[in-house]
Structure formats: C-alpha cells, structure tokens
mmCIF file of C-alpha atoms in Angstrom:
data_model
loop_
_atom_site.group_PDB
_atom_site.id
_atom_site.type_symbol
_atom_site.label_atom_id
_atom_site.label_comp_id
_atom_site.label_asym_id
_atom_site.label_seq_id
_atom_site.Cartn_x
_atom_site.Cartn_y
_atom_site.Cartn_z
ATOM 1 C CA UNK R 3 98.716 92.707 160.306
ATOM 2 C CA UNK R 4 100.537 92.616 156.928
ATOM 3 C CA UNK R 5 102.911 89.821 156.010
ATOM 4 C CA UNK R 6 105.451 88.795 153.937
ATOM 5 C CA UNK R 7 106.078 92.621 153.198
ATOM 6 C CA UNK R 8 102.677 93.354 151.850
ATOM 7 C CA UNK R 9 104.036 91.204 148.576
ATOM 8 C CA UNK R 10 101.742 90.810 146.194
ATOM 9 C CA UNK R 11 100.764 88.593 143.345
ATOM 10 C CA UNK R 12 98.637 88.416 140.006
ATOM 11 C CA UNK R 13 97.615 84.553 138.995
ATOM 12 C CA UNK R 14 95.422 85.006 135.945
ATOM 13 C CA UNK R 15 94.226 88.928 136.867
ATOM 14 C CA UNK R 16 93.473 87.950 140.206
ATOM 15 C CA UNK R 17 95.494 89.770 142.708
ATOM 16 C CA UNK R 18 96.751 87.764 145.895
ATOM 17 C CA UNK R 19 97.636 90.642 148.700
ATOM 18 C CA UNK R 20 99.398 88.151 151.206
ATOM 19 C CA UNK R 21 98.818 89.001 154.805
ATOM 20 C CA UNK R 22 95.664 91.038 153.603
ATOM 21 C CA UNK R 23 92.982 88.337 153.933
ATOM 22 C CA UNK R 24 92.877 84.411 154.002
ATOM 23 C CA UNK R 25 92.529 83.202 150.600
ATOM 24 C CA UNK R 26 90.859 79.542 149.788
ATOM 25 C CA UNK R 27 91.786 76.356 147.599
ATOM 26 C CA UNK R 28 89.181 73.952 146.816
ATOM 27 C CA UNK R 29 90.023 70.545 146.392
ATOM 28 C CA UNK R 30 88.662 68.630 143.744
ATOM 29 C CA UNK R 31 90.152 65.263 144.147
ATOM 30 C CA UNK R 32 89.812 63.379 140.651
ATOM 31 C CA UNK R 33 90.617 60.329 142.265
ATOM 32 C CA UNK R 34 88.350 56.990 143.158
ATOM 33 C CA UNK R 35 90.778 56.836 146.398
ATOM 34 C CA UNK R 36 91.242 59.760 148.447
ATOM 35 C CA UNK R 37 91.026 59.803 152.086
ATOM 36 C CA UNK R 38 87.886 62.089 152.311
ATOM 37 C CA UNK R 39 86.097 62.385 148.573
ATOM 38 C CA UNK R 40 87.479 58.975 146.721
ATOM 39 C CA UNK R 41 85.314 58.402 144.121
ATOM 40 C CA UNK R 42 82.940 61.539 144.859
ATOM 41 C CA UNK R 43 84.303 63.426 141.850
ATOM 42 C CA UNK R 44 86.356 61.129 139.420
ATOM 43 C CA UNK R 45 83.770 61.802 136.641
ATOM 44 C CA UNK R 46 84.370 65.162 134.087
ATOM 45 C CA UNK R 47 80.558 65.782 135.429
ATOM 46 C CA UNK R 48 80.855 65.626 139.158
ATOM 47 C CA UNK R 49 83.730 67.510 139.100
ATOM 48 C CA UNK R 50 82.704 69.850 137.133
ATOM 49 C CA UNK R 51 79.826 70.532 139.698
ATOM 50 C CA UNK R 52 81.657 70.278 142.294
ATOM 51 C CA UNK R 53 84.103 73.254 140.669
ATOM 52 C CA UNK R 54 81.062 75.508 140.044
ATOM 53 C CA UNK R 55 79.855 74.944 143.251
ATOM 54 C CA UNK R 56 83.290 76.080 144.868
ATOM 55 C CA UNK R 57 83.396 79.044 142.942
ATOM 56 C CA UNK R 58 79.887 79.922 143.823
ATOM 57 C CA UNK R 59 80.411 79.349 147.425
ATOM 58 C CA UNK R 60 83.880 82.431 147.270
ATOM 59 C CA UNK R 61 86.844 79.926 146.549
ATOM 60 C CA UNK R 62 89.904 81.229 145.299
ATOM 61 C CA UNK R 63 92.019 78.721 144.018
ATOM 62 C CA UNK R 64 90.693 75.674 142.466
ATOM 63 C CA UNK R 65 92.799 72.627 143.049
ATOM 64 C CA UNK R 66 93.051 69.669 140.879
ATOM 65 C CA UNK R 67 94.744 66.401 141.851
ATOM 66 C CA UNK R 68 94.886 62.954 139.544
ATOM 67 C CA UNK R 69 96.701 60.724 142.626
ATOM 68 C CA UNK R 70 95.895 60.336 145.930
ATOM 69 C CA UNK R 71 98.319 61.688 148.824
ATOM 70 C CA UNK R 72 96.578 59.465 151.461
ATOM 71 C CA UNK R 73 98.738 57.597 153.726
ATOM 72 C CA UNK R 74 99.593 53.775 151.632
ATOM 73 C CA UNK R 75 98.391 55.265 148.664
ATOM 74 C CA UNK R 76 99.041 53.416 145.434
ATOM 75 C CA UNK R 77 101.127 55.279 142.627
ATOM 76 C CA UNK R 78 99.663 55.225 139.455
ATOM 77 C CA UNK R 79 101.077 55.511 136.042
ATOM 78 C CA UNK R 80 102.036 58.832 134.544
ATOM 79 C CA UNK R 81 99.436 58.998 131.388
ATOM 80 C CA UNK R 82 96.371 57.241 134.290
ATOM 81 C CA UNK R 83 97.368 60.707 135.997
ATOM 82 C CA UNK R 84 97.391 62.583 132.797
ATOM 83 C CA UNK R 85 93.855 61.097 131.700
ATOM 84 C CA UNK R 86 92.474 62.141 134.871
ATOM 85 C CA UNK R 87 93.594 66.156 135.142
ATOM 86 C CA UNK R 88 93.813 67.473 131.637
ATOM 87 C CA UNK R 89 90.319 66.550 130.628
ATOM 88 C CA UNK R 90 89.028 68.736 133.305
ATOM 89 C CA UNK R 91 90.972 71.646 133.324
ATOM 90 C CA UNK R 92 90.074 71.511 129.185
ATOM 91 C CA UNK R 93 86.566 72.173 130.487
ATOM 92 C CA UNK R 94 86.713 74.445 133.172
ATOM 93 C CA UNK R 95 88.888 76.434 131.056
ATOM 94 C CA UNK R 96 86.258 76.344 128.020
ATOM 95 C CA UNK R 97 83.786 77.527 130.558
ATOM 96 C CA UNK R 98 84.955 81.312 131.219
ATOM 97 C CA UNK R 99 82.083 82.976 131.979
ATOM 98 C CA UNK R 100 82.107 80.944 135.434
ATOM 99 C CA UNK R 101 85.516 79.539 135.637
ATOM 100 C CA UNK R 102 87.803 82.617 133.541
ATOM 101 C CA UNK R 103 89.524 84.403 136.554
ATOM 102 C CA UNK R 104 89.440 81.727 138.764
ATOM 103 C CA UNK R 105 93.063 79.838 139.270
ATOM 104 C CA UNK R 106 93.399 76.485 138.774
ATOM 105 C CA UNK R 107 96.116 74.634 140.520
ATOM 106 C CA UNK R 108 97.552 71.326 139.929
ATOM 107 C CA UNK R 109 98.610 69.020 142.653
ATOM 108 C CA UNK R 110 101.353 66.803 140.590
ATOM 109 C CA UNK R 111 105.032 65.437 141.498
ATOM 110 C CA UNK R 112 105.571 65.459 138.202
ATOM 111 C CA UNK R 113 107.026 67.212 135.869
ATOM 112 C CA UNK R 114 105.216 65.863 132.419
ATOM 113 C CA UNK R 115 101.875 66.318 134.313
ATOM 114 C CA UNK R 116 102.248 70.020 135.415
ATOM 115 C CA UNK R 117 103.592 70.764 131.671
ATOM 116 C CA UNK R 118 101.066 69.109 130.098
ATOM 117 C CA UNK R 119 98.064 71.086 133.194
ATOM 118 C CA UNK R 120 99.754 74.691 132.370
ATOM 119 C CA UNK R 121 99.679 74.255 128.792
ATOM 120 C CA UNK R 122 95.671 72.721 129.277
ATOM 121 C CA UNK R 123 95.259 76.128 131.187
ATOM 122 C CA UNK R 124 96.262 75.585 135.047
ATOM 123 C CA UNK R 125 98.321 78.481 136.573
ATOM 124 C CA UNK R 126 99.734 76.970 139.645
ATOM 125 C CA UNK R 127 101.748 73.620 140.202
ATOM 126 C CA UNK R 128 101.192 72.138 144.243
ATOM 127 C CA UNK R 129 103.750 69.982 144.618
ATOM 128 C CA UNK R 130 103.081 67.572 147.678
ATOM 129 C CA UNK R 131 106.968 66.375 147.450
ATOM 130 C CA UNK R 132 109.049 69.606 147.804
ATOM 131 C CA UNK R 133 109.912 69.243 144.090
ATOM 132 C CA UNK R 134 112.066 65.979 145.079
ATOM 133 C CA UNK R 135 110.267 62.978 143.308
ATOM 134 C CA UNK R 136 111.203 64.719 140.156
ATOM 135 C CA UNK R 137 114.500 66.164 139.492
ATOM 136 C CA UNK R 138 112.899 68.074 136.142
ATOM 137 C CA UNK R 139 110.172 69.661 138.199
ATOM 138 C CA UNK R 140 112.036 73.234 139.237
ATOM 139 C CA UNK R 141 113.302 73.143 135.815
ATOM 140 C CA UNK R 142 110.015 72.930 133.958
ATOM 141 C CA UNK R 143 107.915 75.275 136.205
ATOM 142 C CA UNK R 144 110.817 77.696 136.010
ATOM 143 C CA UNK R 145 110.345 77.615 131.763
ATOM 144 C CA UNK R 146 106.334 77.412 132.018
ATOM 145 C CA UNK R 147 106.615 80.668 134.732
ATOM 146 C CA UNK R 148 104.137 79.753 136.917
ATOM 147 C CA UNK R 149 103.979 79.898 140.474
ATOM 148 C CA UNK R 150 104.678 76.761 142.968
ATOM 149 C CA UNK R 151 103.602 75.115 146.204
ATOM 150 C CA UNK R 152 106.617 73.129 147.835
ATOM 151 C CA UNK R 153 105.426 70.831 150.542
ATOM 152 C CA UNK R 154 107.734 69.681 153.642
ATOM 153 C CA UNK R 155 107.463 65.712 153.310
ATOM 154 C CA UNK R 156 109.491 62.585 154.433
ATOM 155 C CA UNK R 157 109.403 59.587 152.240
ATOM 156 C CA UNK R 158 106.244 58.644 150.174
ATOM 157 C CA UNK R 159 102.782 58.765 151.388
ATOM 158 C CA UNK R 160 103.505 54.551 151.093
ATOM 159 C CA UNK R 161 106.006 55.280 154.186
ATOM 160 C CA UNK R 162 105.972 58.465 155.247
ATOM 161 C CA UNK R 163 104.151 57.654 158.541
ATOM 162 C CA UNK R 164 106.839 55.352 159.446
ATOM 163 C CA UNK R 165 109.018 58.600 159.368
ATOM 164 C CA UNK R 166 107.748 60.672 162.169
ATOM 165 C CA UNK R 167 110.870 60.870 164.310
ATOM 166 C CA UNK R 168 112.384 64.407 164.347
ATOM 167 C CA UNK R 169 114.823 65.962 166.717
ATOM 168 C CA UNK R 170 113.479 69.586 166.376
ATOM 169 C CA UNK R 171 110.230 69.681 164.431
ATOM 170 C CA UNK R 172 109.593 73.192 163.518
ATOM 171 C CA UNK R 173 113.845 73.372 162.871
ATOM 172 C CA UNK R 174 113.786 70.434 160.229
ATOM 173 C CA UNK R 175 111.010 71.439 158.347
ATOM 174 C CA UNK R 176 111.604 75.288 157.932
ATOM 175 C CA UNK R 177 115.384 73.931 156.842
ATOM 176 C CA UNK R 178 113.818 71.566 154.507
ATOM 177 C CA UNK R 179 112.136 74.638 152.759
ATOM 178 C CA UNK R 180 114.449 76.716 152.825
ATOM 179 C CA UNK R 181 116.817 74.158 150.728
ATOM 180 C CA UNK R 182 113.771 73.900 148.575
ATOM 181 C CA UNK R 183 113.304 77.752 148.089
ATOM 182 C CA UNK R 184 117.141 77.737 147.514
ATOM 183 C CA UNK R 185 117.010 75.102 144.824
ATOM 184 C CA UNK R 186 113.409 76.440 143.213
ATOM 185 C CA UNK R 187 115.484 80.108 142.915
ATOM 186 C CA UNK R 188 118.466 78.664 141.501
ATOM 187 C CA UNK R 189 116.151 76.700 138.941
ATOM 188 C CA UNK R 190 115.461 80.121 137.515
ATOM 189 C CA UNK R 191 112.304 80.290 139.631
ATOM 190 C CA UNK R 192 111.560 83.662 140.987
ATOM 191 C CA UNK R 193 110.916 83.760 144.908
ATOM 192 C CA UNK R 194 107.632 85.618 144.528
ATOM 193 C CA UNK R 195 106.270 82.525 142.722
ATOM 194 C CA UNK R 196 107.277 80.632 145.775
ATOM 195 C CA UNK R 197 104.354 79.491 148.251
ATOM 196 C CA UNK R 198 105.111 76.998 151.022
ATOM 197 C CA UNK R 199 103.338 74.395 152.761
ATOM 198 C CA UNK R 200 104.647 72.919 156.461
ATOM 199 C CA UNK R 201 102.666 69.423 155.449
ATOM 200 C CA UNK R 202 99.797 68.582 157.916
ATOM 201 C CA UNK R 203 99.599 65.122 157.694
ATOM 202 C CA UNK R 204 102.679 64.378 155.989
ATOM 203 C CA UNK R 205 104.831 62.433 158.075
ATOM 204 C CA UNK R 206 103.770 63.895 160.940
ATOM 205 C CA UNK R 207 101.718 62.724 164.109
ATOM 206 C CA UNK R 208 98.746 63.940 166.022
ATOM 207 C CA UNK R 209 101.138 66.237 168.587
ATOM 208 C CA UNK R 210 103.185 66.896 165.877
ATOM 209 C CA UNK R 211 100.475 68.226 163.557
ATOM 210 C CA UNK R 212 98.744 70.477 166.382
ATOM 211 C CA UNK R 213 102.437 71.802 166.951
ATOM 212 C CA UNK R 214 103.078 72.872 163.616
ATOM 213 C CA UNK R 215 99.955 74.913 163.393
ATOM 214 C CA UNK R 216 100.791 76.319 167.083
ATOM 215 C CA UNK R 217 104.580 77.634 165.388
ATOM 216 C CA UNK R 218 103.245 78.850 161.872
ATOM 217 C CA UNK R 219 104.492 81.869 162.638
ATOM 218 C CA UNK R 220 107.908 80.544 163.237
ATOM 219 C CA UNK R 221 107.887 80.339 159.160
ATOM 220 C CA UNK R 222 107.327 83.337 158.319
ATOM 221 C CA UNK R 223 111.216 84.010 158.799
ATOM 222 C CA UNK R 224 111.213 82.513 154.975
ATOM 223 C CA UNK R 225 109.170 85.387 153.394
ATOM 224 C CA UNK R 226 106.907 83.144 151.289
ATOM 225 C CA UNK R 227 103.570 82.907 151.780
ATOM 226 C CA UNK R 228 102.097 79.728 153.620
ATOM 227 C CA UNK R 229 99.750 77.269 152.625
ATOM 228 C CA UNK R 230 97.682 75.537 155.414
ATOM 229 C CA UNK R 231 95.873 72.216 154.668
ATOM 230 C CA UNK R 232 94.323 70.751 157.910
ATOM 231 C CA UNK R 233 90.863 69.655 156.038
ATOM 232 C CA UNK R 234 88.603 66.643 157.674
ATOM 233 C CA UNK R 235 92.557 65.316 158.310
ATOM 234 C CA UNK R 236 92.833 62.443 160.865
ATOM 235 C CA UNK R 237 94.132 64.731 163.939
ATOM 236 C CA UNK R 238 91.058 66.506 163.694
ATOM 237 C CA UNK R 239 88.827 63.061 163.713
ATOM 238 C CA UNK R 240 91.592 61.732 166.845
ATOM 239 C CA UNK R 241 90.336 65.294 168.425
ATOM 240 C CA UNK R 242 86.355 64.515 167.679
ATOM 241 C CA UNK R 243 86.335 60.337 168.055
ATOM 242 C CA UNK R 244 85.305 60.818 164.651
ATOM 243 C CA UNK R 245 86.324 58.470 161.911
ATOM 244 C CA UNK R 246 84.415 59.694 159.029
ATOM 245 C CA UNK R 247 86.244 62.343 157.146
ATOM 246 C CA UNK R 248 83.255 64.426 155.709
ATOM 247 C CA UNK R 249 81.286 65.027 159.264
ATOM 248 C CA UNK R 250 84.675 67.022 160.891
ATOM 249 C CA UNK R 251 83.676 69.878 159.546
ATOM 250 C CA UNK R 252 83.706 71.929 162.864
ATOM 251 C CA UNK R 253 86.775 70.357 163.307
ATOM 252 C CA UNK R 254 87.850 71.685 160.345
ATOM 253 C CA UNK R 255 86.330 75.292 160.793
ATOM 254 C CA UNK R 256 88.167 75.518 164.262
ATOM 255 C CA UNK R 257 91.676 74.256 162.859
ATOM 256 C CA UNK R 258 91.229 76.565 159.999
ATOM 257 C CA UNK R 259 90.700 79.469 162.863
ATOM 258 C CA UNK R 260 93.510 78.477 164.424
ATOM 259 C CA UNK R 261 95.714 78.713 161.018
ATOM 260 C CA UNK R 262 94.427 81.813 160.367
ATOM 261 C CA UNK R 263 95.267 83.411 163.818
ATOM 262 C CA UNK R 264 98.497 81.807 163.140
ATOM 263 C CA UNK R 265 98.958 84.026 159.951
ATOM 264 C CA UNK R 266 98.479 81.584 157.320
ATOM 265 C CA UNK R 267 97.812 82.945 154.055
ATOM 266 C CA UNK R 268 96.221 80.304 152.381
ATOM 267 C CA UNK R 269 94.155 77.469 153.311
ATOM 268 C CA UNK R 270 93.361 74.078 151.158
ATOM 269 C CA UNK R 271 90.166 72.922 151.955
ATOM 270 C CA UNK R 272 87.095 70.452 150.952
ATOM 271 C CA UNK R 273 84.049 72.842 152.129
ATOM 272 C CA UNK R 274 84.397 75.947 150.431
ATOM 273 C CA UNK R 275 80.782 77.382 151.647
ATOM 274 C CA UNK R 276 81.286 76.690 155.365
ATOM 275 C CA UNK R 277 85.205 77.653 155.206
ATOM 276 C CA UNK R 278 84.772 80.751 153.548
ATOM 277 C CA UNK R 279 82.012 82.186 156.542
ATOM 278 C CA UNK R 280 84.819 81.229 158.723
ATOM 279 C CA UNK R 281 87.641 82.895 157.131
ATOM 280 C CA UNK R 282 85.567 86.199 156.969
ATOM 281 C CA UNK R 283 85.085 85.920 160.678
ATOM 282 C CA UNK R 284 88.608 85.019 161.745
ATOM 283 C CA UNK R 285 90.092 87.385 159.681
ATOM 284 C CA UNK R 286 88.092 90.103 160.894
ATOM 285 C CA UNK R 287 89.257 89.180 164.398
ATOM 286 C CA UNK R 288 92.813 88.585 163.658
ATOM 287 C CA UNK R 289 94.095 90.649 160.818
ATOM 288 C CA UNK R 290 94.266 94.921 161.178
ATOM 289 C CA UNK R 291 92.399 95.798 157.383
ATOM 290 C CA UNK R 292 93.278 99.726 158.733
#
C-alpha cells in the first residue's frame, strides 16, 4: 500500500520512501522535566548514549528537544533552550562514523533555536505549535531549506488541556493543517518538506486521542506524510491503570500497531529497540512491499 503518491525524500542521503515502510524518531529529551525521561538525559553524556544506543537499536530520525511539551510545563528562556540543544547536536555531528547519515531533528517553537540547530548540523525542525508561537518560524525554515513537522495544537501545553472541546474532531484538526500547509507553502516552503502531526496528547482527551488514531487515514486527503507520537502517553497508562510512563511499553507497541495499520508514516517514540521489532512486524502485515 503506497501513500502519499510514492513521494519521496532525501534528509542527509537518507532516502524516506513514504508509504514504503514505517520509519522511527527517537526522542532524546534534553530536559530535567519531561513527562516520561525528565532528567534521564539532560547531560551531553547521557544523551549522547542514549543517541548511540537509538541508532544501534534501527532509529531513523533522531529527535532533540531543549523544553518540555508536558501538560503545565514551564517555558524557559530562549538562550536556557539554546544551551541545552546546540551542544549536543555539535557532538553527534563531530561523531560521523556513528551518527553521519543519521537525521537529527529539532523539536523547537522557535525560530532563533531551529536557526541556530540547522546551522549546528540538525536537518529537520518539529514544531509542536503548527509554526504559530513564532511568526518568523515558516520564514526561517523556508531560507535554511529544511524540512518541517507542523503539529495540530490548541493553546500552550500550560492550557491546552483546558481546550478539549471540539465540534468535529477529525474536521478541525485536518483544517488546522491544512491552513498551516497553506501558510508553510506560501512562506516559500516547498510541500515535499512538509510532514504533519494530528497531536496525540495535545489538547486532546482519552476518547479523543484513541479517535484520532482510529481516522488517520482521514488525513491522508492532505498528501503529506504523517507523524504519529502515541509513546508511554497518558491514554495508554488510562488504558493499562498504569501511571508510570516508562513500564507502558506494550501499550506503546500496540498503539504504535494500530498507527501503523492506520498508515502512518512515521512514528516518534522513546524505545527504539522494542519499537523497531514492532514496526517490522506490522508493516509486514499491513503494507503490500510487491
């Protein structure tokens, strides 16, 4: 089953095929307050580990963020975010032999911070805001030429779960992205650069969340690729009764299946080794390789 009309894309001499196979991001959360690694990897060495591990265990996409997303999270200040990313794409970028053809993405809102990432050696800007919390965003990707991930999101994760009311779910958020897509294209951004996430988690509840991964296909109508990030989220621990983040792995692995039936092309994930078997599996079920 080939989507999104067999596109495909280079991102530093890989080649993404969408509809082909499931590709994976690792998350590598520099951050001492994330919702599921806080504080695991906010040292240059620990994430560095954690980055080699990734790419030993078949990741695709390595992806770097300096603020927490959580619900209530805190915003910090532009050069704390700075202080946290560069450093460590510097590194993994001075470490080619195990990091040289691997992607590194950058999940900013803004702008200064996916300027300064690209130019530090990143290749993809994930922008958990649609490209709304900063008007120069569009702009600046469309100069640095690099591909982007525009997330469907109400509010800010300090009050987007107080913003879960939606007439038609699946409606508002594909006509959220396609404004977005609209704007990104007319920001001199070309639409093959354009991936798009429906934003598990973002201002979204429990049903609301399972229902968005039940009508992925429903998005498909935008001819982007989709991004998928269900990992050790809360409507997998309201599922399980489980309220630690890291043991939902099978939650994960099952949600992930379902995403994948669901034709999405990409998912963001936490545990590359265990998310990797399954997207071998599930894509071997549910997408035609003839």
């Amino acid at each position: 089953m080939i989507n999104n009309n067999n596109k495909k894309i280079t991102i530093r001499n890989k080649v993404f095929e969408w509809g082909k196979r499931t590709y994976l991001m690792g998350v590598v959360n520099v951050t001492p307050d994330s919702f599921s690694d806080g504080g695991d990897f906010n040292t240059i060495e620990s994430a560095l580990a954690q980055a080699e591990n990734m790419v030993k265990s078949g990741v695709d996409i390595i992806d770097i963020g300096g603020q927490s997303t959580r619900p209530g999270a805190a915003e910090i200040s532009l050069t704390e975010e700075i202080d946290r990313v560069i450093p460590l794409i510097q590194i993994l970028r001075q470490k080619a032999e195990i990091f040289g053809s691997v992607p590194i993405s950058v999940d900013t809102t803004r702008a200064q911070v996916a300027k300064a990432a690209v130019e530090a050696g990143a290749d993809i800007i994930n922008d958990i805001s649609g490209a709304t919390f900063d008007s120069e965003m569009l702009s600046t990707v469309a100069k640095l030429k690099v591909p982007i991930i525009l997330m469907h999101i109400r509010g800010t994760p300090q009050t987007m779960q107080q913003l879960t009311d939606y007439q038609d779910l699946i409606g508002e958020i594909k006509e959220f992205l396609e404004s977005r897509i609209a704007a990104a294209v007319a920001a001199g951004i070309d639409k093959s650069h354009i991936i798009l996430d429906p934003g598990i988690g973002f201002a979204k509840t429990y049903n609301q969340n399972l229902e968005i991964l039940r009508e992925l296909p429903k998005f498909r109508v935008l001819n982007c690729p989709i991004l998928v990030g269900v990992s050790r989220k809360s409507f997998i621990g309201h599922i399980l009764n489980q309220p630690e983040a890291k043991q939902r792995i099978w939650g994960t692995a099952a949600a992930c299946t379902g995403a994948i039936a669901n034709l999405a092309d990409i998912l963001r994930v936490h545990d590359v080794r265990e998310m990797h078997d399954v997207c071998l599996v599930a894509d071997a079920i549910f997408r035609n390789q003839s």
